[in-house]
Amino acid sequence: MLDTVRPGNPPDYLSVSVRDARLTHGGVRLFDGLGITVEAGRITCLLGPSGVGKTTLLRVVAGLAEPEAPTRVETSDGLPLHGRIAYMAQQDLLLPWLTVLDNVLVGVRLRGEPRGGPLREEARDLLARVGLAGREGDRPASLSGGQRQRVALARTLMERRPLVLMDEPFSALDVLTRLRLQELAAELLAGRTVLMITHDPLEALRIAHRVHVMTGRPATVGPALEPPGPTPRAVDDPALLALQGELLRRLGE
Amino acid sequence: MRLLRAAVTALVILAAWQGLVWLTGVPRFILPGPAAVGTALVRQAPLLLGHAGVTLAEVLLGLLLGVLLGSVSALALASFRVARRWLMPLLVFSQAIPVFALAPLLTLWLGYGMASKIAMATIIIYFPVTTSLFDGLRRTEPGWLDLARTMGATRSSVLWHVRLPAALPAFASGVRVAAAVAPIGAVVGEWVGSSSGLGYLMLHANARMQTDLLFAALAVLGLFAVALYAAVDALLRRALPWQPDTHSSDEKD
């Protein structure tokens, strides 16, 4: 129903803020009064060590976890986020019984919408853009880990949602594959509103416009660090390496 | 190669059997030699085939009915909490009472014809089919469910497009078990009371000391059971090409 925006580009004017976020897990307060803003049309990275509660924060925004009072998720247009997010996880979550093309179109299938020619064309186009032209009819099992995550990226883009949420999407890949996918993601997600979670400072610096560090117990979110230059940034950019040192210092605090 | 191995195994067993008969000089009505059984197989072929046809029909119909009923039950169990609360104890209880004890009752209610044997086969396979599919439906990868939720899928759509296909490998195991035990149900039914079928023929031959005919019927039944299992297994493999096959048939020593 909220998908009626289909022809044309996804609205990228949406910005989202989480305010007064609180999370208690097993009697331990992981964070309280935490806030973060995801600016419209930009990639925001939330960087933090594992166990800090960043995945739960993302799940709250995604509507997959119940927010603990008084957590609020606010949108710039005041409308609820339900039905307006695309979610990409660490695992590719491809359905093994569907072909690559059908996996890209799985959202359409799940909503029972007609899977007509134009959509299939769009899915083919997206697969070509992630470098998987010609693999449409293959099953996920015949793909490598990197290729599978490319399909997952195409599936995420196929959803054309105003907000893209990514939970360590490349952390299960080997270094070279990861670097290549970061470049691809930065290109394809340009202009979209994205909140991405990662524990890799370099990854955050390469593709994010704004990087927040989330550390401590109870955890706090630091001020946004805005790496200079267009994305994706080169791995050997000296400015980037200096910032990486700064981020590692903040993470270690 | 596999066929050759199977042939060698069969030959060795037959030779040992014949040797036992020669060495002990056991009377023919206690243990006929393989040659005698072979003669009976050939001479009584029309009789054996006629009864085998009846048993085959019972087994196939029982299998069909049991798989159908089991699938519907499992889907109901997975979909409705009410069904889980009311049907689950009944299911466990139905498995707790030995089906063999029910055979006389079923014969009393459904008569000496095929109906009581089909019912026996159905009851004996209902439990493995239901539990295997239900288990499969309960163990869907949580990430897939999360993804489907963010995509705005309805409960029934998730069941149909995600949980059911994901449960098919588990269901296939249940159906394989069912194919292996369905002949038992039919034959037990025939023993208790019938006028045709391999079980009846075996009982009849036994009473008349036609032990060679009994063995011939047993051989036909065994061949049947193996062929049925192989056919079901091949069918399921073909239907689920994406299923990971950890049971490798060409194991290295």
Short mmCIF file of C-alpha atoms in Angstrom, two decimals:
data_model
loop_
_atom_site.label_atom_id
_atom_site.label_comp_id
_atom_site.label_asym_id
_atom_site.label_seq_id
_atom_site.Cartn_x
_atom_site.Cartn_y
_atom_site.Cartn_z
CA MET A 1 0.00 0.00 0.00
CA LEU A 2 2.88 2.32 0.80
CA ASP A 3 4.50 0.93 -2.27
CA THR A 4 2.53 3.09 -4.65
CA VAL A 5 5.60 5.24 -5.23
CA ARG A 6 6.98 2.56 -7.53
CA PRO A 7 7.52 4.39 -10.79
CA GLY A 8 10.23 6.96 -10.22
CA ASN A 9 12.85 7.13 -7.55
CA PRO A 10 12.36 6.22 -3.92
CA PRO A 11 11.71 9.27 -1.79
CA ASP A 12 15.00 10.16 -0.20
CA TYR A 13 13.81 13.09 1.85
CA LEU A 14 13.10 11.00 4.91
CA SER A 15 15.24 11.52 7.96
CA VAL A 16 14.82 9.47 11.09
CA SER A 17 15.74 10.11 14.72
CA VAL A 18 15.85 7.74 17.63
CA ARG A 19 15.37 9.53 20.93
CA ASP A 20 15.60 8.54 24.59
CA ALA A 21 16.40 4.98 23.59
CA ARG A 22 16.63 2.57 26.49
CA LEU A 23 17.57 -1.09 26.50
CA THR A 24 17.66 -3.43 29.46
CA HIS A 25 18.87 -6.94 28.88
CA GLY A 26 18.82 -9.50 31.67
CA GLY A 27 18.56 -6.79 34.32
CA VAL A 28 21.55 -4.89 32.91
CA ARG A 29 20.95 -1.47 31.43
CA LEU A 30 22.81 -1.48 28.11
CA PHE A 31 21.93 2.12 27.32
CA ASP A 32 19.58 4.84 28.43
CA GLY A 33 18.67 8.21 27.00
CA LEU A 34 20.52 7.39 23.82
CA GLY A 35 19.84 9.31 20.62
CA ILE A 36 20.94 9.22 16.99
CA THR A 37 19.80 11.01 13.86
CA VAL A 38 19.88 9.50 10.39
CA GLU A 39 20.00 12.38 7.91
CA ALA A 40 18.07 12.27 4.67
CA GLY A 41 19.89 11.06 1.59
CA ARG A 42 23.08 10.19 3.44
CA ILE A 43 24.75 7.10 4.81
CA THR A 44 25.04 7.11 8.59
CA CYS A 45 27.25 4.49 10.22
CA LEU A 46 26.89 3.40 13.80
CA LEU A 47 30.22 1.98 14.83
CA GLY A 48 30.62 -0.02 18.01
CA PRO A 49 32.03 -3.17 19.55
CA SER A 50 29.83 -6.24 19.69
CA GLY A 51 27.48 -6.55 22.64
CA VAL A 52 26.95 -2.81 22.91
CA GLY A 53 23.33 -3.06 21.81
CA LYS A 54 23.62 -1.53 18.34
CA THR A 55 21.89 -4.41 16.60
CA THR A 56 18.94 -4.12 18.97
CA LEU A 57 18.79 -0.41 18.26
CA LEU A 58 18.61 -1.18 14.54
CA ARG A 59 15.96 -3.83 15.12
CA VAL A 60 13.85 -1.30 17.00
CA VAL A 61 14.05 1.07 14.04
CA ALA A 62 13.24 -1.83 11.70
CA GLY A 63 10.17 -2.69 13.75
CA LEU A 64 11.56 -6.14 14.52
CA ALA A 65 12.02 -5.50 18.24
CA GLU A 66 9.64 -3.81 20.63
CA PRO A 67 11.05 -0.48 21.76
CA GLU A 68 11.51 -0.21 25.50
CA ALA A 69 9.80 2.84 26.99
CA PRO A 70 10.56 5.73 26.65
CA THR A 71 12.30 4.98 23.32
CA ARG A 72 10.85 6.98 20.42
CA VAL A 73 11.51 6.67 16.73
CA GLU A 74 10.68 9.94 14.96
CA THR A 75 10.47 10.55 11.24
CA SER A 76 10.79 13.87 9.46
CA ASP A 77 7.32 13.50 7.94
CA GLY A 78 5.71 12.31 11.17
CA LEU A 79 4.46 9.07 9.62
CA PRO A 80 5.32 5.67 11.10
CA LEU A 81 8.22 3.75 9.58
CA HIS A 82 6.26 0.56 9.13
CA GLY A 83 6.47 -0.58 5.53
CA ARG A 84 9.07 2.01 4.62
CA ILE A 85 12.32 0.23 5.42
CA ALA A 86 14.53 -2.22 3.61
CA TYR A 87 16.60 -4.49 5.81
CA MET A 88 19.89 -6.14 5.01
CA ALA A 89 21.51 -8.45 7.55
CA GLN A 90 24.90 -10.06 8.04
CA GLN A 91 23.61 -13.31 6.56
CA ASP A 92 22.39 -12.97 2.99
CA LEU A 93 19.03 -14.58 3.91
CA LEU A 94 18.53 -15.81 0.36
CA LEU A 95 15.85 -18.47 0.02
CA PRO A 96 17.64 -21.56 -1.30
CA TRP A 97 14.67 -22.84 -3.29
CA LEU A 98 14.27 -19.65 -5.32
CA THR A 99 16.44 -18.58 -8.23
CA VAL A 100 18.66 -15.53 -7.95
CA LEU A 101 16.13 -13.44 -9.85
CA ASP A 102 13.23 -14.62 -7.70
CA ASN A 103 15.27 -13.85 -4.60
CA VAL A 104 15.66 -10.26 -5.76
CA LEU A 105 11.90 -10.18 -6.29
CA VAL A 106 11.06 -11.93 -3.03
CA GLY A 107 9.47 -8.86 -1.43
CA VAL A 108 7.05 -8.56 -4.32
CA ARG A 109 6.25 -12.26 -4.03
CA LEU A 110 5.72 -12.06 -0.27
CA ARG A 111 3.33 -9.15 -0.60
CA GLY A 112 1.39 -11.03 -3.26
CA GLU A 113 1.90 -8.24 -5.79
CA PRO A 114 1.93 -9.04 -9.50
CA ARG A 115 5.43 -9.97 -10.65
CA GLY A 116 5.08 -8.64 -14.14
CA GLY A 117 7.55 -7.81 -16.88
CA PRO A 118 8.68 -4.33 -15.78
CA LEU A 119 9.57 -5.55 -12.29
CA ARG A 120 11.49 -8.50 -13.68
CA GLU A 121 13.32 -6.11 -15.98
CA GLU A 122 14.17 -3.92 -13.02
CA ALA A 123 15.42 -6.92 -11.05
CA ARG A 124 17.56 -8.03 -14.01
CA ASP A 125 18.92 -4.53 -14.26
CA LEU A 126 19.82 -4.47 -10.57
CA LEU A 127 21.53 -7.85 -10.86
CA ALA A 128 23.55 -6.51 -13.75
CA ARG A 129 24.52 -3.49 -11.65
CA VAL A 130 25.80 -5.71 -8.83
CA GLY A 131 27.78 -7.66 -11.43
CA LEU A 132 25.64 -10.78 -11.63
CA ALA A 133 24.23 -10.54 -15.14
CA GLY A 134 23.62 -14.00 -16.54
CA ARG A 135 23.20 -15.62 -13.13
CA GLU A 136 19.44 -14.88 -12.88
CA GLY A 137 18.35 -18.50 -13.18
CA ASP A 138 20.93 -19.96 -10.79
CA ARG A 139 20.19 -21.15 -7.28
CA PRO A 140 21.92 -19.35 -4.37
CA ALA A 141 23.84 -22.52 -3.45
CA SER A 142 25.92 -22.18 -6.62
CA LEU A 143 27.07 -18.67 -5.67
CA SER A 144 30.04 -17.63 -3.55
CA GLY A 145 29.56 -15.74 -0.29
CA GLY A 146 30.35 -12.42 -1.94
CA GLN A 147 27.99 -13.10 -4.84
CA ARG A 148 25.22 -14.06 -2.43
CA GLN A 149 25.64 -10.81 -0.55
CA ARG A 150 25.50 -8.98 -3.90
CA VAL A 151 22.12 -10.60 -4.54
CA ALA A 152 21.04 -9.50 -1.06
CA LEU A 153 22.11 -5.95 -1.93
CA ALA A 154 20.09 -6.08 -5.16
CA ARG A 155 17.10 -7.41 -3.19
CA THR A 156 17.45 -4.54 -0.70
CA LEU A 157 17.54 -1.96 -3.51
CA MET A 158 14.62 -3.65 -5.27
CA GLU A 159 12.46 -2.79 -2.29
CA ARG A 160 12.81 0.95 -3.08
CA ARG A 161 12.20 1.91 0.51
CA PRO A 162 12.93 5.42 1.85
CA LEU A 163 15.13 4.05 4.66
CA VAL A 164 17.73 1.31 4.25
CA LEU A 165 18.89 -0.47 7.39
CA MET A 166 22.03 -2.59 7.25
CA ASP A 167 23.33 -4.78 10.05
CA GLU A 168 27.01 -5.56 9.47
CA PRO A 169 26.20 -6.62 5.93
CA PHE A 170 29.75 -7.41 4.87
CA SER A 171 31.32 -8.70 8.06
CA ALA A 172 31.08 -12.37 7.07
CA LEU A 173 33.09 -11.84 3.87
CA ASP A 174 36.81 -12.06 3.26
CA VAL A 175 38.77 -8.80 3.13
CA LEU A 176 39.01 -8.33 -0.64
CA THR A 177 35.39 -9.26 -1.27
CA ARG A 178 34.38 -6.95 1.55
CA LEU A 179 36.28 -3.99 0.08
CA ARG A 180 34.72 -4.56 -3.34
CA LEU A 181 31.23 -4.80 -1.90
CA GLN A 182 31.74 -1.64 0.14
CA GLU A 183 32.51 0.22 -3.09
CA LEU A 184 29.48 -1.27 -4.80
CA ALA A 185 27.21 -0.45 -1.86
CA ALA A 186 28.49 3.13 -1.66
CA GLU A 187 27.76 3.61 -5.37
CA LEU A 188 24.34 2.02 -5.37
CA LEU A 189 23.18 3.59 -2.12
CA ALA A 190 24.22 7.12 -3.13
CA GLY A 191 21.40 9.53 -2.37
CA ARG A 192 19.52 7.06 -0.18
CA THR A 193 18.88 7.41 3.53
CA VAL A 194 20.88 4.61 5.13
CA LEU A 195 21.63 3.52 8.66
CA MET A 196 24.39 0.95 8.74
CA ILE A 197 25.81 -0.84 11.70
CA THR A 198 29.39 -2.06 11.70
CA HIS A 199 32.26 -2.86 14.00
CA ASP A 200 34.85 -2.11 11.30
CA PRO A 201 36.15 1.51 11.49
CA LEU A 202 37.59 1.33 7.98
CA GLU A 203 34.27 0.20 6.55
CA ALA A 204 32.47 3.08 8.25
CA LEU A 205 35.04 5.59 6.97
CA ARG A 206 34.93 4.30 3.42
CA ILE A 207 31.23 4.52 2.79
CA ALA A 208 29.59 6.72 5.44
CA HIS A 209 28.89 10.42 5.31
CA ARG A 210 28.48 10.47 9.04
CA VAL A 211 30.05 8.09 11.56
CA HIS A 212 28.83 7.73 15.12
CA VAL A 213 30.74 5.73 17.70
CA MET A 214 28.69 3.81 20.23
CA THR A 215 30.62 2.54 23.25
CA GLY A 216 30.56 2.06 26.99
CA ARG A 217 28.18 0.50 29.47
CA PRO A 218 25.69 2.03 29.60
CA ALA A 219 26.49 2.90 25.99
CA THR A 220 26.55 6.42 24.62
CA VAL A 221 26.64 7.66 21.04
CA GLY A 222 29.34 10.18 20.27
CA PRO A 223 29.05 13.20 17.97
CA ALA A 224 29.07 12.53 14.25
CA LEU A 225 32.42 12.36 12.54
CA GLU A 226 32.19 13.47 8.92
CA PRO A 227 35.01 12.05 6.82
CA PRO A 228 35.92 14.37 3.93
CA GLY A 229 35.62 13.53 0.25
CA PRO A 230 33.22 11.59 -1.91
CA THR A 231 32.36 7.98 -1.18
CA PRO A 232 33.57 5.27 -1.64
CA ARG A 233 36.85 6.50 -0.25
CA ALA A 234 40.13 4.79 -1.09
CA VAL A 235 41.55 2.40 1.47
CA ASP A 236 44.94 4.09 1.41
CA ASP A 237 43.65 7.66 1.72
CA PRO A 238 45.95 9.21 4.39
CA ALA A 239 43.13 11.32 5.84
CA LEU A 240 41.09 8.16 6.20
CA LEU A 241 43.87 6.34 8.00
CA ALA A 242 44.28 9.23 10.43
CA LEU A 243 40.57 9.17 11.13
CA GLN A 244 40.70 5.41 11.58
CA GLY A 245 43.20 5.96 14.38
CA GLU A 246 40.88 8.50 15.92
CA LEU A 247 37.92 6.09 15.69
CA LEU A 248 39.92 3.25 17.22
CA ARG A 249 40.85 5.57 20.07
CA ARG A 250 37.19 6.46 20.62
CA LEU A 251 36.18 2.81 20.45
CA GLY A 252 38.76 1.94 23.06
CA GLU A 253 37.55 4.53 25.53
CA MET B 1 29.40 -51.09 -9.53
CA ARG B 2 26.70 -50.70 -6.92
CA LEU B 3 24.52 -53.19 -8.74
CA LEU B 4 27.40 -55.64 -8.86
CA ARG B 5 27.99 -55.28 -5.13
CA ALA B 6 24.29 -55.82 -4.44
CA ALA B 7 24.30 -58.91 -6.69
CA VAL B 8 27.34 -60.35 -4.92
CA THR B 9 25.73 -59.77 -1.50
CA ALA B 10 22.53 -61.45 -2.66
CA LEU B 11 24.45 -64.42 -4.08
CA VAL B 12 26.41 -64.92 -0.87
CA ILE B 13 23.24 -64.84 1.23
CA LEU B 14 21.49 -67.28 -1.11
CA ALA B 15 24.49 -69.63 -1.06
CA ALA B 16 24.62 -69.54 2.75
CA TRP B 17 20.92 -70.23 2.89
CA GLN B 18 21.19 -73.17 0.52
CA GLY B 19 24.23 -74.45 2.43
CA LEU B 20 22.30 -74.29 5.70
CA VAL B 21 19.46 -76.31 4.18
CA TRP B 22 21.85 -78.95 2.82
CA LEU B 23 23.94 -79.22 5.95
CA THR B 24 21.12 -79.46 8.46
CA GLY B 25 18.76 -81.44 6.28
CA VAL B 26 15.94 -79.36 7.75
CA PRO B 27 12.53 -80.42 6.38
CA ARG B 28 11.06 -78.39 3.56
CA PHE B 29 8.09 -77.15 5.56
CA ILE B 30 10.40 -75.62 8.19
CA LEU B 31 12.89 -73.94 5.84
CA PRO B 32 12.68 -74.40 2.09
CA GLY B 33 15.85 -73.77 0.08
CA PRO B 34 16.15 -70.79 -2.26
CA ALA B 35 15.63 -73.06 -5.24
CA ALA B 36 12.29 -74.24 -3.85
CA VAL B 37 11.23 -70.66 -3.16
CA GLY B 38 12.29 -69.69 -6.67
CA THR B 39 10.19 -72.50 -8.11
CA ALA B 40 7.23 -71.38 -6.03
CA LEU B 41 7.76 -67.80 -7.21
CA VAL B 42 7.61 -68.87 -10.84
CA ARG B 43 4.83 -71.45 -10.53
CA GLN B 44 2.59 -69.32 -8.35
CA ALA B 45 3.37 -66.06 -10.16
CA PRO B 46 -0.25 -65.27 -11.17
CA LEU B 47 -1.49 -65.94 -7.64
CA LEU B 48 1.30 -63.88 -6.09
CA LEU B 49 0.79 -60.99 -8.49
CA GLY B 50 -2.94 -60.91 -7.84
CA HIS B 51 -2.47 -60.67 -4.09
CA ALA B 52 0.45 -58.29 -4.49
CA GLY B 53 -1.78 -55.95 -6.48
CA VAL B 54 -4.24 -55.78 -3.59
CA THR B 55 -1.49 -55.03 -1.07
CA LEU B 56 0.09 -52.45 -3.35
CA ALA B 57 -3.23 -50.65 -3.75
CA GLU B 58 -3.70 -50.63 0.03
CA VAL B 59 -0.20 -49.31 0.65
CA LEU B 60 -0.42 -46.59 -1.98
CA LEU B 61 -3.84 -45.40 -0.90
CA GLY B 62 -2.77 -45.49 2.75
CA LEU B 63 0.36 -43.55 1.91
CA LEU B 64 -1.59 -40.94 -0.02
CA LEU B 65 -4.22 -40.56 2.67
CA GLY B 66 -1.71 -40.52 5.53
CA VAL B 67 0.53 -37.93 3.87
CA LEU B 68 -2.50 -35.79 3.05
CA LEU B 69 -3.96 -35.97 6.56
CA GLY B 70 -0.56 -35.50 8.15
CA SER B 71 0.20 -32.43 6.04
CA VAL B 72 -3.13 -30.81 6.80
CA SER B 73 -2.68 -31.54 10.53
CA ALA B 74 0.85 -30.13 10.57
CA LEU B 75 -0.26 -26.97 8.78
CA ALA B 76 -3.13 -26.54 11.21
CA LEU B 77 -0.80 -27.10 14.17
CA ALA B 78 1.65 -24.53 12.85
CA SER B 79 -1.01 -21.97 12.01
CA PHE B 80 -3.37 -22.04 14.98
CA ARG B 81 -2.55 -22.02 18.63
CA VAL B 82 -5.93 -23.60 19.35
CA ALA B 83 -4.99 -26.53 17.14
CA ARG B 84 -1.69 -26.92 18.97
CA ARG B 85 -3.44 -26.99 22.34
CA TRP B 86 -6.12 -29.50 21.39
CA LEU B 87 -4.52 -31.62 18.72
CA MET B 88 -1.03 -32.08 20.13
CA PRO B 89 -2.02 -34.33 23.08
CA LEU B 90 -4.25 -36.33 20.75
CA LEU B 91 -1.37 -36.76 18.33
CA VAL B 92 1.00 -38.02 21.00
CA PHE B 93 -1.69 -40.33 22.39
CA SER B 94 -2.42 -41.72 18.95
CA GLN B 95 1.23 -42.71 18.71
CA ALA B 96 1.33 -44.13 22.24
CA ILE B 97 -1.25 -46.84 21.59
CA PRO B 98 0.18 -49.62 19.43
CA VAL B 99 -1.44 -49.60 16.03
CA PHE B 100 -1.38 -53.41 16.01
CA ALA B 101 -3.82 -53.40 18.90
CA LEU B 102 -6.21 -51.37 16.79
CA ALA B 103 -6.16 -53.79 13.88
CA PRO B 104 -8.95 -56.10 15.10
CA LEU B 105 -11.10 -53.09 15.91
CA LEU B 106 -10.56 -51.55 12.49
CA THR B 107 -11.44 -54.86 10.86
CA LEU B 108 -14.59 -55.00 12.96
CA TRP B 109 -15.58 -51.47 11.98
CA LEU B 110 -14.45 -51.29 8.39
CA GLY B 111 -14.88 -54.92 7.35
CA TYR B 112 -12.62 -57.51 5.76
CA GLY B 113 -12.09 -55.49 2.60
CA MET B 114 -9.41 -53.00 1.71
CA ALA B 115 -10.78 -50.14 3.80
CA SER B 116 -9.51 -51.47 7.13
CA LYS B 117 -6.01 -52.06 5.69
CA ILE B 118 -5.87 -48.59 4.16
CA ALA B 119 -6.90 -47.22 7.55
CA MET B 120 -4.11 -49.20 9.23
CA ALA B 121 -1.49 -47.89 6.81
CA THR B 122 -2.84 -44.36 7.17
CA ILE B 123 -2.73 -44.44 10.96
CA ILE B 124 0.75 -45.89 11.08
CA ILE B 125 2.22 -43.15 8.87
CA TYR B 126 0.13 -40.24 10.13
CA PHE B 127 2.39 -39.54 13.11
CA PRO B 128 5.79 -39.47 11.35
CA VAL B 129 4.40 -37.30 8.57
CA THR B 130 2.68 -34.85 10.91
CA THR B 131 5.57 -34.46 13.34
CA SER B 132 8.22 -34.12 10.64
CA LEU B 133 6.35 -31.39 8.79
CA PHE B 134 5.34 -29.62 12.01
CA ASP B 135 8.93 -29.68 13.25
CA GLY B 136 10.07 -28.30 9.93
CA LEU B 137 7.49 -25.53 10.05
CA ARG B 138 8.60 -24.54 13.54
CA ARG B 139 12.28 -24.35 12.68
CA THR B 140 12.31 -21.65 10.08
CA GLU B 141 15.50 -19.61 9.96
CA PRO B 142 14.61 -16.56 12.14
CA GLY B 143 16.42 -14.22 9.76
CA TRP B 144 14.02 -15.16 6.94
CA LEU B 145 11.06 -14.36 9.16
CA ASP B 146 12.61 -10.99 10.07
CA LEU B 147 13.21 -10.21 6.44
CA ALA B 148 9.66 -11.18 5.49
CA ARG B 149 8.35 -8.96 8.27
CA THR B 150 10.26 -5.92 7.09
CA MET B 151 8.92 -6.62 3.61
CA GLY B 152 5.36 -6.38 4.84
CA ALA B 153 4.39 -10.03 4.32
CA THR B 154 1.20 -11.36 5.89
CA ARG B 155 1.25 -14.41 8.16
CA SER B 156 -0.29 -16.64 5.53
CA SER B 157 2.12 -15.38 2.90
CA VAL B 158 5.07 -16.15 5.18
CA LEU B 159 3.67 -19.63 5.81
CA TRP B 160 3.17 -20.31 2.13
CA HIS B 161 6.29 -18.70 0.66
CA VAL B 162 8.85 -19.16 3.44
CA ARG B 163 7.95 -21.59 6.20
CA LEU B 164 6.40 -24.32 4.05
CA PRO B 165 9.19 -24.51 1.44
CA ALA B 166 11.75 -24.34 4.25
CA ALA B 167 10.02 -27.27 5.96
CA LEU B 168 9.94 -29.48 2.87
CA PRO B 169 13.26 -31.27 3.52
CA ALA B 170 12.05 -32.25 7.00
CA PHE B 171 8.71 -33.27 5.52
CA ALA B 172 10.53 -35.39 2.93
CA SER B 173 12.24 -37.33 5.74
CA GLY B 174 8.83 -38.01 7.24
CA VAL B 175 7.46 -39.22 3.93
CA ARG B 176 10.47 -41.51 3.48
CA VAL B 177 9.76 -43.09 6.86
CA ALA B 178 6.12 -43.35 5.88
CA ALA B 179 6.98 -45.16 2.65
CA ALA B 180 9.05 -47.63 4.64
CA VAL B 181 6.41 -48.40 7.28
CA ALA B 182 3.21 -48.21 5.23
CA PRO B 183 3.56 -51.84 3.99
CA ILE B 184 3.77 -52.97 7.64
CA GLY B 185 0.40 -51.38 8.35
CA ALA B 186 -1.24 -53.00 5.35
CA VAL B 187 0.20 -56.47 6.03
CA VAL B 188 -0.73 -56.41 9.71
CA GLY B 189 -4.24 -55.48 8.66
CA GLU B 190 -4.32 -58.42 6.28
CA TRP B 191 -3.13 -60.81 8.97
CA VAL B 192 -5.91 -59.84 11.31
CA GLY B 193 -8.66 -60.47 8.83
CA SER B 194 -8.90 -60.44 5.08
CA SER B 195 -9.51 -62.59 2.04
CA SER B 196 -6.78 -61.22 -0.20
CA GLY B 197 -3.38 -59.53 -0.16
CA LEU B 198 0.15 -60.77 0.48
CA GLY B 199 -0.39 -60.86 4.26
CA TYR B 200 -3.40 -63.08 3.77
CA LEU B 201 -1.52 -65.30 1.34
CA MET B 202 1.35 -65.71 3.81
CA LEU B 203 -1.00 -66.67 6.62
CA HIS B 204 -2.87 -69.04 4.36
CA ALA B 205 0.31 -70.70 3.06
CA ASN B 206 1.64 -70.99 6.60
CA ALA B 207 -1.45 -72.79 7.79
CA ARG B 208 -1.17 -75.26 4.92
CA MET B 209 2.56 -75.81 5.44
CA GLN B 210 3.29 -74.29 2.03
CA THR B 211 6.35 -72.63 3.47
CA ASP B 212 7.91 -72.13 0.04
CA LEU B 213 4.88 -70.06 -1.00
CA LEU B 214 5.14 -68.09 2.25
CA PHE B 215 8.75 -67.27 1.47
CA ALA B 216 7.85 -66.36 -2.10
CA ALA B 217 5.18 -63.94 -0.83
CA LEU B 218 7.68 -62.52 1.64
CA ALA B 219 10.18 -61.98 -1.19
CA VAL B 220 7.58 -60.16 -3.27
CA LEU B 221 6.64 -58.02 -0.27
CA GLY B 222 10.28 -57.17 0.41
CA LEU B 223 10.87 -56.24 -3.21
CA PHE B 224 7.81 -54.08 -3.07
CA ALA B 225 8.81 -52.22 0.06
CA VAL B 226 12.27 -51.51 -1.30
CA ALA B 227 10.92 -50.39 -4.68
CA LEU B 228 8.37 -48.14 -3.01
CA TYR B 229 11.00 -46.54 -0.81
CA ALA B 230 13.35 -46.02 -3.75
CA ALA B 231 10.58 -44.49 -5.86
CA VAL B 232 9.51 -42.10 -3.10
CA ASP B 233 13.12 -41.18 -2.39
CA ALA B 234 13.82 -40.46 -6.07
CA LEU B 235 10.63 -38.42 -6.37
CA LEU B 236 11.48 -36.31 -3.32
CA ARG B 237 15.03 -35.70 -4.50
CA ARG B 238 13.74 -34.54 -7.83
CA ALA B 239 11.17 -32.29 -6.17
CA LEU B 240 13.71 -30.67 -3.83
CA PRO B 241 16.83 -30.09 -5.89
CA TRP B 242 18.02 -27.31 -3.58
CA GLN B 243 18.04 -29.54 -0.54
CA PRO B 244 21.54 -29.92 0.87
CA ASP B 245 22.45 -33.59 0.70
CA THR B 246 24.71 -34.46 3.60
CA HIS B 247 24.04 -38.16 3.18
CA SER B 248 26.46 -38.70 0.34
CA SER B 249 25.89 -41.95 -1.51
CA ASP B 250 29.46 -42.24 -2.74
CA GLU B 251 31.15 -42.06 0.62
CA LYS B 252 34.89 -42.48 0.69
CA ASP B 253 36.30 -45.18 2.93
#
